[in-house]
Amino acid sequence: MSDSSVDVAGLLATVASVMEERSDELALAQADAVRARFGSYGLGAVPLESLLESGRRNVALMVAALRAGRPPEPEELDEARRARERTAQGVPANELHDAYRMCLRIVGESFVDAASSVDLDQRAAHEGTRLLWATADVLTAVVVTARQEVELDFARHDERQRVDFLRSLVFDVAVRPELRKRAAAFGMPSDRSYWVVRSRVGSVELREELRAMLESLTRTYGCRPLLGVVDGDVGGVVPVKPTLADARFTLGIGGPAPLESLPRAFSAASRMLDTGIAFGLTGCLELNDLSLRLAVGSEPELGAMLYTRYLAPLRAEGDFGELLEETVAAHIAASGRITSTAHRLGVHQNTVRHRLARFEELTGCRIDEFETMFEVWWAIMWSRHEALGRG
């Protein structure tokens, strides 16, 4: 180390001591400046003592840099604590950043005053200014990063609270008085009815896309949707019944229902979702959309029995049996009219009659009887339900 460098270091150490002696004065100047300039600081949410502590720390960091001849390393700083504290006190990100730079500028200006008092030469003044700027850059970068991390933490915490409250609404059988109060805090008036939705998608990206879509579709004036991931599914309580035409999603819907009936509505939405998935259906599904399919899915023993009676004999016929099943299904869809069935299948009416007769021979039933037609429909629906479930 040369003599000139030793002189610069010694002079900067002297300036640092002058600044250190003025630490309380500089801390107060910083506190007064940010409270006068920034509304969030001036409202009293940030205590004066906390501001003074931060101001003294700013001075100490600048002083330490002048004495060490280098700015601090980011890992040497604990600015996340201050960023977290200010965020909790309601200081917006832009005001936190701007206030921090203002404080560092005040400390930097004190360096000029201290340098004049000890008659600092040009070389030392240049080096000291460089150190202060470098230190300010490190500090502001750390604060910005810390604030971003804090905001992420707060967002995660808020999301956990929302999901916990959502689970309370849809799983607790009794809606307790405190849940009503919390509902208002989440933008959900307790004097209205809500729809409950549930959907199952395969990836995190699709879950986020669907949630954003539902948020947009169901937001209304004076009432917010409450959406989250519940047991791996996108679920929520929304003030408006959604209309979802996207064929990528199956959405079960329950309601409308008041707060105290949301668990029952969520159970209904879950049944709609499970049934819709089992039958390969997409879009928004309510009771009206699924009708008897709900019963088919909930009565496996009956479905298996009807399958054995009406469809198992056809399966023994191989490809022709599949053709017979297709014909019977088309005949039921055509309300038992031969002409309409033939038109649906693109075959002659006599072909339809021949196939139906063969079906009756194999099963020992008459397809034109209403009860038989209904039972065959049930067997076909159950077979499709089971095939999709296994797939």
Short mmCIF file of C-alpha atoms in Angstrom, two decimals:
data_model
loop_
_atom_site.label_atom_id
_atom_site.label_comp_id
_atom_site.label_asym_id
_atom_site.label_seq_id
_atom_site.Cartn_x
_atom_site.Cartn_y
_atom_site.Cartn_z
CA MET A 1 0.00 0.00 0.00
CA SER A 2 1.47 3.41 -1.01
CA ASP A 3 1.76 6.42 1.25
CA SER A 4 -0.83 8.26 -0.82
CA SER A 5 -3.35 5.48 -0.30
CA VAL A 6 -2.67 5.49 3.43
CA ASP A 7 -3.29 9.23 3.50
CA VAL A 8 -6.60 8.80 1.65
CA ALA A 9 -7.69 6.05 4.02
CA GLY A 10 -6.76 8.13 7.04
CA LEU A 11 -8.59 11.19 5.74
CA LEU A 12 -11.70 9.16 4.97
CA ALA A 13 -11.58 7.64 8.46
CA THR A 14 -11.50 11.17 9.90
CA VAL A 15 -14.53 12.17 7.83
CA ALA A 16 -16.29 9.00 8.93
CA SER A 17 -15.73 9.95 12.58
CA VAL A 18 -17.24 13.40 11.98
CA MET A 19 -20.30 11.83 10.36
CA GLU A 20 -20.58 9.31 13.18
CA GLU A 21 -20.69 12.09 15.76
CA ARG A 22 -23.63 13.58 13.87
CA SER A 23 -25.50 10.24 13.70
CA ASP A 24 -28.49 11.29 15.82
CA GLU A 25 -28.80 14.59 14.00
CA LEU A 26 -28.67 12.89 10.60
CA ALA A 27 -31.17 10.24 11.70
CA LEU A 28 -33.66 12.95 12.69
CA ALA A 29 -33.11 14.76 9.39
CA GLN A 30 -33.93 11.56 7.51
CA ALA A 31 -37.06 10.93 9.60
CA ASP A 32 -38.33 14.48 9.12
CA ALA A 33 -37.72 14.34 5.37
CA VAL A 34 -39.57 11.09 4.69
CA ARG A 35 -42.49 12.02 6.93
CA ALA A 36 -42.86 15.33 5.11
CA ARG A 37 -42.52 13.84 1.62
CA PHE A 38 -44.31 10.47 1.76
CA GLY A 39 -47.88 10.01 2.92
CA SER A 40 -47.51 6.48 4.28
CA TYR A 41 -44.72 7.64 6.61
CA GLY A 42 -46.51 10.83 7.61
CA LEU A 43 -49.71 9.10 8.72
CA GLY A 44 -48.06 7.78 11.88
CA ALA A 45 -48.10 4.09 10.91
CA VAL A 46 -44.30 4.10 11.07
CA PRO A 47 -43.22 5.08 14.61
CA LEU A 48 -40.64 7.85 14.93
CA GLU A 49 -38.27 5.65 16.92
CA SER A 50 -38.31 3.09 14.13
CA LEU A 51 -37.44 5.78 11.60
CA LEU A 52 -34.63 7.06 13.81
CA GLU A 53 -33.24 3.56 14.20
CA SER A 54 -33.21 3.13 10.41
CA GLY A 55 -31.59 6.54 9.98
CA ARG A 56 -28.80 5.71 12.42
CA ARG A 57 -28.23 2.42 10.63
CA ASN A 58 -27.91 4.21 7.29
CA VAL A 59 -25.23 6.46 8.79
CA ALA A 60 -23.43 3.49 10.34
CA LEU A 61 -23.32 1.64 7.01
CA MET A 62 -21.89 4.66 5.19
CA VAL A 63 -19.36 5.24 7.95
CA ALA A 64 -18.29 1.59 7.86
CA ALA A 65 -17.78 1.79 4.07
CA LEU A 66 -15.55 4.86 4.40
CA ARG A 67 -13.46 3.18 7.06
CA ALA A 68 -13.19 -0.16 5.25
CA GLY A 69 -12.50 1.39 1.86
CA ARG A 70 -15.20 -0.76 0.25
CA PRO A 71 -18.98 -0.98 0.08
CA PRO A 72 -20.71 -3.75 2.05
CA GLU A 73 -21.44 -7.12 0.46
CA PRO A 74 -25.16 -7.86 0.01
CA GLU A 75 -24.94 -10.90 2.28
CA GLU A 76 -23.61 -8.69 5.09
CA LEU A 77 -26.88 -6.72 5.18
CA ASP A 78 -30.15 -7.49 6.95
CA GLU A 79 -32.42 -5.13 5.06
CA ALA A 80 -35.17 -7.74 4.68
CA ARG A 81 -36.16 -7.09 8.28
CA ARG A 82 -36.73 -3.41 7.61
CA ALA A 83 -38.51 -4.09 4.32
CA ARG A 84 -40.80 -6.59 6.08
CA GLU A 85 -41.49 -4.13 8.90
CA ARG A 86 -42.33 -1.28 6.52
CA THR A 87 -44.55 -3.52 4.40
CA ALA A 88 -46.47 -4.60 7.49
CA GLN A 89 -46.84 -0.92 8.40
CA GLY A 90 -48.51 -0.26 5.06
CA VAL A 91 -45.70 1.48 3.17
CA PRO A 92 -46.14 0.96 -0.60
CA ALA A 93 -43.20 -0.43 -2.57
CA ASN A 94 -42.56 2.79 -4.51
CA GLU A 95 -42.53 4.93 -1.35
CA LEU A 96 -40.25 2.50 0.45
CA HIS A 97 -37.73 2.63 -2.40
CA ASP A 98 -37.91 6.41 -2.90
CA ALA A 99 -37.72 7.11 0.85
CA TYR A 100 -34.68 4.91 1.15
CA ARG A 101 -32.88 6.75 -1.65
CA MET A 102 -33.78 10.08 -0.07
CA CYS A 103 -32.27 9.00 3.23
CA LEU A 104 -29.06 7.86 1.57
CA ARG A 105 -28.85 11.17 -0.29
CA ILE A 106 -29.12 13.04 3.01
CA VAL A 107 -26.31 10.93 4.44
CA GLY A 108 -24.28 11.50 1.28
CA GLU A 109 -24.70 15.25 1.56
CA SER A 110 -23.42 15.07 5.14
CA PHE A 111 -20.21 13.61 3.71
CA VAL A 112 -19.68 16.86 1.75
CA ASP A 113 -20.12 18.93 4.92
CA ALA A 114 -17.80 16.68 6.92
CA ALA A 115 -15.22 16.71 4.12
CA SER A 116 -15.19 20.49 4.12
CA SER A 117 -14.70 20.58 7.89
CA VAL A 118 -11.49 18.52 7.70
CA ASP A 119 -10.25 20.12 4.46
CA LEU A 120 -10.37 16.87 2.50
CA ASP A 121 -8.22 16.92 -0.64
CA GLN A 122 -9.66 16.23 -4.09
CA ARG A 123 -8.32 12.68 -4.37
CA ALA A 124 -9.80 11.62 -1.03
CA ALA A 125 -13.08 13.41 -1.78
CA HIS A 126 -13.36 11.55 -5.10
CA GLU A 127 -12.66 8.22 -3.44
CA GLY A 128 -15.13 8.92 -0.63
CA THR A 129 -17.85 9.91 -3.11
CA ARG A 130 -17.24 6.72 -5.10
CA LEU A 131 -17.54 4.61 -1.94
CA LEU A 132 -20.77 6.32 -0.89
CA TRP A 133 -22.37 5.84 -4.32
CA ALA A 134 -21.32 2.21 -4.44
CA THR A 135 -22.69 1.66 -0.94
CA ALA A 136 -25.97 3.35 -1.87
CA ASP A 137 -26.28 1.12 -4.94
CA VAL A 138 -25.75 -2.03 -2.88
CA LEU A 139 -28.22 -0.93 -0.20
CA THR A 140 -31.01 0.06 -2.60
CA ALA A 141 -30.57 -3.15 -4.61
CA VAL A 142 -30.84 -5.21 -1.43
CA VAL A 143 -33.91 -3.28 -0.30
CA VAL A 144 -35.66 -3.77 -3.65
CA THR A 145 -34.92 -7.50 -3.62
CA ALA A 146 -35.98 -7.77 0.02
CA ARG A 147 -39.23 -5.93 -0.69
CA GLN A 148 -40.01 -8.29 -3.57
CA GLU A 149 -39.39 -11.29 -1.33
CA VAL A 150 -41.56 -9.77 1.39
CA GLU A 151 -44.38 -9.10 -1.07
CA LEU A 152 -44.19 -12.73 -2.21
CA ASP A 153 -44.34 -13.85 1.42
CA PHE A 154 -47.34 -11.61 2.05
CA ALA A 155 -49.03 -12.87 -1.11
CA ARG A 156 -48.47 -16.48 -0.04
CA HIS A 157 -49.79 -15.68 3.42
CA ASP A 158 -52.86 -13.97 1.95
CA GLU A 159 -53.43 -16.93 -0.36
CA ARG A 160 -53.19 -19.35 2.56
CA GLN A 161 -55.72 -17.28 4.49
CA ARG A 162 -58.09 -17.23 1.51
CA VAL A 163 -57.83 -20.99 1.00
CA ASP A 164 -58.25 -21.68 4.73
CA PHE A 165 -61.36 -19.50 4.80
CA LEU A 166 -62.66 -21.12 1.63
CA ARG A 167 -62.23 -24.56 3.18
CA SER A 168 -64.11 -23.37 6.27
CA LEU A 169 -67.00 -22.16 4.12
CA VAL A 170 -67.39 -25.31 2.05
CA PHE A 171 -66.50 -28.02 4.59
CA ASP A 172 -67.82 -26.77 7.95
CA VAL A 173 -71.39 -27.98 8.33
CA ALA A 174 -72.26 -25.12 10.69
CA VAL A 175 -71.32 -21.61 9.51
CA ARG A 176 -70.19 -20.02 12.74
CA PRO A 177 -70.77 -16.31 13.49
CA GLU A 178 -67.07 -15.52 13.07
CA LEU A 179 -67.19 -16.93 9.54
CA ARG A 180 -69.91 -14.45 8.67
CA LYS A 181 -67.71 -11.63 9.91
CA ARG A 182 -64.71 -12.95 7.98
CA ALA A 183 -66.86 -13.26 4.85
CA ALA A 184 -67.42 -9.51 4.90
CA ALA A 185 -63.66 -8.97 5.24
CA PHE A 186 -63.17 -11.04 2.08
CA GLY A 187 -65.68 -8.94 0.15
CA MET A 188 -68.56 -11.41 0.51
CA PRO A 189 -71.78 -9.93 1.98
CA SER A 190 -73.55 -12.43 4.22
CA ASP A 191 -77.05 -11.45 3.07
CA ARG A 192 -76.86 -12.93 -0.42
CA SER A 193 -76.62 -16.33 -2.10
CA TYR A 194 -73.61 -17.78 -3.86
CA TRP A 195 -72.70 -20.43 -6.39
CA VAL A 196 -70.07 -23.05 -5.61
CA VAL A 197 -67.76 -24.36 -8.32
CA ARG A 198 -65.22 -27.16 -8.54
CA SER A 199 -62.99 -28.34 -11.39
CA ARG A 200 -60.17 -30.85 -11.80
CA VAL A 201 -57.29 -30.09 -14.18
CA GLY A 202 -53.98 -31.81 -14.67
CA SER A 203 -51.34 -29.11 -14.34
CA VAL A 204 -50.47 -26.09 -12.21
CA GLU A 205 -50.53 -23.89 -15.31
CA LEU A 206 -54.06 -24.95 -16.24
CA ARG A 207 -55.22 -24.49 -12.64
CA GLU A 208 -53.94 -20.91 -12.65
CA GLU A 209 -55.47 -20.26 -16.08
CA LEU A 210 -58.86 -21.60 -14.98
CA ARG A 211 -58.80 -19.69 -11.72
CA ALA A 212 -58.00 -16.43 -13.53
CA MET A 213 -60.79 -17.16 -16.02
CA LEU A 214 -63.34 -17.80 -13.26
CA GLU A 215 -62.17 -14.71 -11.39
CA SER A 216 -62.86 -12.61 -14.47
CA LEU A 217 -66.20 -14.28 -15.25
CA THR A 218 -67.67 -14.03 -11.76
CA ARG A 219 -66.43 -10.70 -10.41
CA THR A 220 -69.29 -8.32 -9.80
CA TYR A 221 -69.80 -4.94 -8.17
CA GLY A 222 -69.84 -5.13 -4.38
CA CYS A 223 -68.90 -8.82 -4.16
CA ARG A 224 -65.70 -10.71 -4.92
CA PRO A 225 -65.30 -14.36 -5.91
CA LEU A 226 -63.34 -16.51 -3.46
CA LEU A 227 -61.30 -19.05 -5.43
CA GLY A 228 -58.42 -21.35 -4.57
CA VAL A 229 -57.00 -24.84 -4.83
CA VAL A 230 -58.96 -27.21 -2.58
CA ASP A 231 -57.70 -30.80 -2.31
CA GLY A 232 -55.94 -30.44 -5.64
CA ASP A 233 -58.99 -29.03 -7.46
CA VAL A 234 -59.83 -25.46 -8.43
CA GLY A 235 -62.79 -24.60 -6.24
CA GLY A 236 -64.55 -21.57 -4.94
CA VAL A 237 -67.55 -19.56 -3.94
CA VAL A 238 -68.67 -17.05 -6.55
CA PRO A 239 -71.45 -14.43 -6.66
CA VAL A 240 -72.36 -15.10 -10.31
CA LYS A 241 -72.97 -18.44 -12.03
CA PRO A 242 -70.19 -18.83 -14.61
CA THR A 243 -70.69 -19.82 -18.23
CA LEU A 244 -67.64 -21.71 -19.44
CA ALA A 245 -67.48 -22.93 -23.03
CA ASP A 246 -63.83 -24.00 -22.95
CA ALA A 247 -63.80 -27.72 -23.80
CA ARG A 248 -60.61 -28.24 -21.81
CA PHE A 249 -62.44 -27.86 -18.51
CA THR A 250 -65.20 -29.71 -16.67
CA LEU A 251 -66.81 -27.53 -14.01
CA GLY A 252 -69.26 -28.82 -11.42
CA ILE A 253 -71.69 -26.20 -10.10
CA GLY A 254 -73.82 -26.17 -6.95
CA GLY A 255 -76.22 -23.56 -5.64
CA PRO A 256 -77.31 -20.88 -5.41
CA ALA A 257 -77.12 -21.06 -1.63
CA PRO A 258 -76.72 -18.78 1.40
CA LEU A 259 -73.53 -18.96 3.47
CA GLU A 260 -74.90 -21.57 5.86
CA SER A 261 -75.75 -23.93 2.97
CA LEU A 262 -72.45 -23.68 1.10
CA PRO A 263 -71.14 -27.08 2.35
CA ARG A 264 -74.19 -28.79 0.81
CA ALA A 265 -73.73 -26.80 -2.41
CA PHE A 266 -70.04 -27.75 -2.52
CA SER A 267 -70.95 -31.40 -2.09
CA ALA A 268 -73.37 -31.05 -5.01
CA ALA A 269 -70.71 -29.34 -7.16
CA SER A 270 -68.31 -32.19 -6.36
CA ARG A 271 -70.90 -34.77 -7.48
CA MET A 272 -71.50 -32.85 -10.71
CA LEU A 273 -67.77 -32.72 -11.36
CA ASP A 274 -67.18 -36.42 -10.69
CA THR A 275 -70.14 -37.44 -12.82
CA GLY A 276 -69.17 -35.10 -15.64
CA ILE A 277 -65.63 -36.46 -15.70
CA ALA A 278 -66.92 -40.03 -15.59
CA PHE A 279 -69.07 -39.41 -18.67
CA GLY A 280 -66.42 -37.38 -20.51
CA LEU A 281 -68.44 -34.16 -20.42
CA THR A 282 -66.99 -30.62 -20.41
CA GLY A 283 -68.26 -27.14 -19.62
CA CYS A 284 -70.40 -26.01 -16.70
CA LEU A 285 -72.48 -28.86 -15.31
CA GLU A 286 -75.51 -28.58 -13.02
CA LEU A 287 -78.21 -31.04 -12.00
CA ASN A 288 -80.26 -30.13 -15.10
CA ASP A 289 -77.33 -30.99 -17.35
CA LEU A 290 -76.61 -34.40 -15.83
CA SER A 291 -80.04 -35.56 -14.70
CA LEU A 292 -80.19 -39.39 -14.59
CA ARG A 293 -76.46 -39.71 -15.22
CA LEU A 294 -76.01 -38.82 -11.54
CA ALA A 295 -78.13 -41.81 -10.60
CA VAL A 296 -76.27 -44.08 -13.01
CA GLY A 297 -72.94 -43.15 -11.46
CA SER A 298 -74.19 -43.60 -7.91
CA GLU A 299 -75.75 -47.07 -8.41
CA PRO A 300 -72.91 -49.35 -9.56
CA GLU A 301 -74.61 -52.59 -8.51
CA LEU A 302 -77.75 -51.81 -10.49
CA GLY A 303 -75.66 -50.76 -13.49
CA ALA A 304 -73.65 -53.99 -13.38
CA MET A 305 -76.82 -56.06 -13.17
CA LEU A 306 -78.43 -54.32 -16.16
CA TYR A 307 -75.19 -54.61 -18.13
CA THR A 308 -75.17 -58.35 -17.51
CA ARG A 309 -78.79 -58.64 -18.63
CA TYR A 310 -78.70 -56.52 -21.78
CA LEU A 311 -75.15 -55.87 -23.01
CA ALA A 312 -73.08 -58.87 -21.98
CA PRO A 313 -74.94 -61.14 -24.48
CA LEU A 314 -74.06 -58.67 -27.24
CA ARG A 315 -70.36 -58.56 -26.36
CA ALA A 316 -70.21 -62.32 -26.99
CA GLU A 317 -71.10 -61.59 -30.64
CA GLY A 318 -67.90 -59.62 -31.26
CA ASP A 319 -68.05 -56.85 -33.87
CA PHE A 320 -71.65 -57.65 -34.76
CA GLY A 321 -72.57 -57.28 -31.10
CA GLU A 322 -71.04 -53.79 -31.10
CA LEU A 323 -73.14 -52.98 -34.16
CA LEU A 324 -76.25 -54.21 -32.36
CA GLU A 325 -75.44 -52.03 -29.32
CA GLU A 326 -74.95 -48.99 -31.57
CA THR A 327 -78.30 -49.67 -33.24
CA VAL A 328 -80.15 -50.08 -29.95
CA ALA A 329 -78.60 -46.86 -28.57
CA ALA A 330 -79.65 -44.95 -31.72
CA HIS A 331 -83.14 -46.46 -31.50
CA ILE A 332 -83.54 -45.27 -27.89
CA ALA A 333 -82.26 -41.81 -28.85
CA ALA A 334 -84.87 -41.77 -31.66
CA SER A 335 -87.62 -42.52 -29.12
CA GLY A 336 -88.19 -45.97 -30.62
CA ARG A 337 -88.99 -44.78 -34.16
CA ILE A 338 -87.63 -47.11 -36.84
CA THR A 339 -87.51 -44.42 -39.54
CA SER A 340 -85.58 -41.97 -37.38
CA THR A 341 -83.20 -44.73 -36.25
CA ALA A 342 -82.45 -45.72 -39.84
CA HIS A 343 -81.83 -42.08 -40.72
CA ARG A 344 -79.43 -41.65 -37.78
CA LEU A 345 -77.45 -44.74 -38.79
CA GLY A 346 -77.63 -44.21 -42.55
CA VAL A 347 -79.07 -47.68 -43.20
CA HIS A 348 -82.33 -49.15 -44.53
CA GLN A 349 -85.28 -49.53 -42.14
CA ASN A 350 -85.32 -53.29 -42.68
CA THR A 351 -81.68 -53.42 -41.52
CA VAL A 352 -82.74 -51.71 -38.31
CA ARG A 353 -85.61 -54.17 -37.85
CA HIS A 354 -83.29 -57.13 -38.40
CA ARG A 355 -80.76 -55.87 -35.86
CA LEU A 356 -83.39 -55.10 -33.24
CA ALA A 357 -84.88 -58.56 -33.70
CA ARG A 358 -81.46 -60.12 -33.18
CA PHE A 359 -81.03 -58.02 -30.02
CA GLU A 360 -84.33 -59.35 -28.70
CA GLU A 361 -83.27 -62.94 -29.47
CA LEU A 362 -79.99 -62.55 -27.56
CA THR A 363 -81.49 -60.82 -24.52
CA GLY A 364 -84.97 -62.34 -24.39
CA CYS A 365 -86.66 -58.92 -24.11
CA ARG A 366 -88.84 -56.65 -26.25
CA ILE A 367 -87.10 -53.39 -27.08
CA ASP A 368 -90.38 -51.56 -27.78
CA GLU A 369 -91.43 -51.84 -24.12
CA PHE A 370 -90.78 -48.61 -22.25
CA GLU A 371 -89.29 -50.26 -19.15
CA THR A 372 -86.91 -52.34 -21.26
CA MET A 373 -85.87 -49.30 -23.27
CA PHE A 374 -85.12 -47.37 -20.08
CA GLU A 375 -83.14 -50.24 -18.55
CA VAL A 376 -81.10 -50.69 -21.73
CA TRP A 377 -80.35 -46.95 -21.74
CA TRP A 378 -79.19 -47.28 -18.12
CA ALA A 379 -76.96 -50.23 -19.00
CA ILE A 380 -75.40 -48.33 -21.91
CA MET A 381 -74.77 -45.23 -19.76
CA TRP A 382 -73.27 -47.36 -16.98
CA SER A 383 -71.00 -49.11 -19.50
CA ARG A 384 -69.74 -45.78 -20.81
CA HIS A 385 -69.29 -44.49 -17.27
CA GLU A 386 -67.19 -47.51 -16.34
CA ALA A 387 -65.14 -47.41 -19.55
CA LEU A 388 -64.21 -43.74 -19.02
CA GLY A 389 -63.51 -44.38 -15.34
CA ARG A 390 -61.05 -47.16 -16.17
CA GLY A 391 -59.47 -45.08 -18.91
#
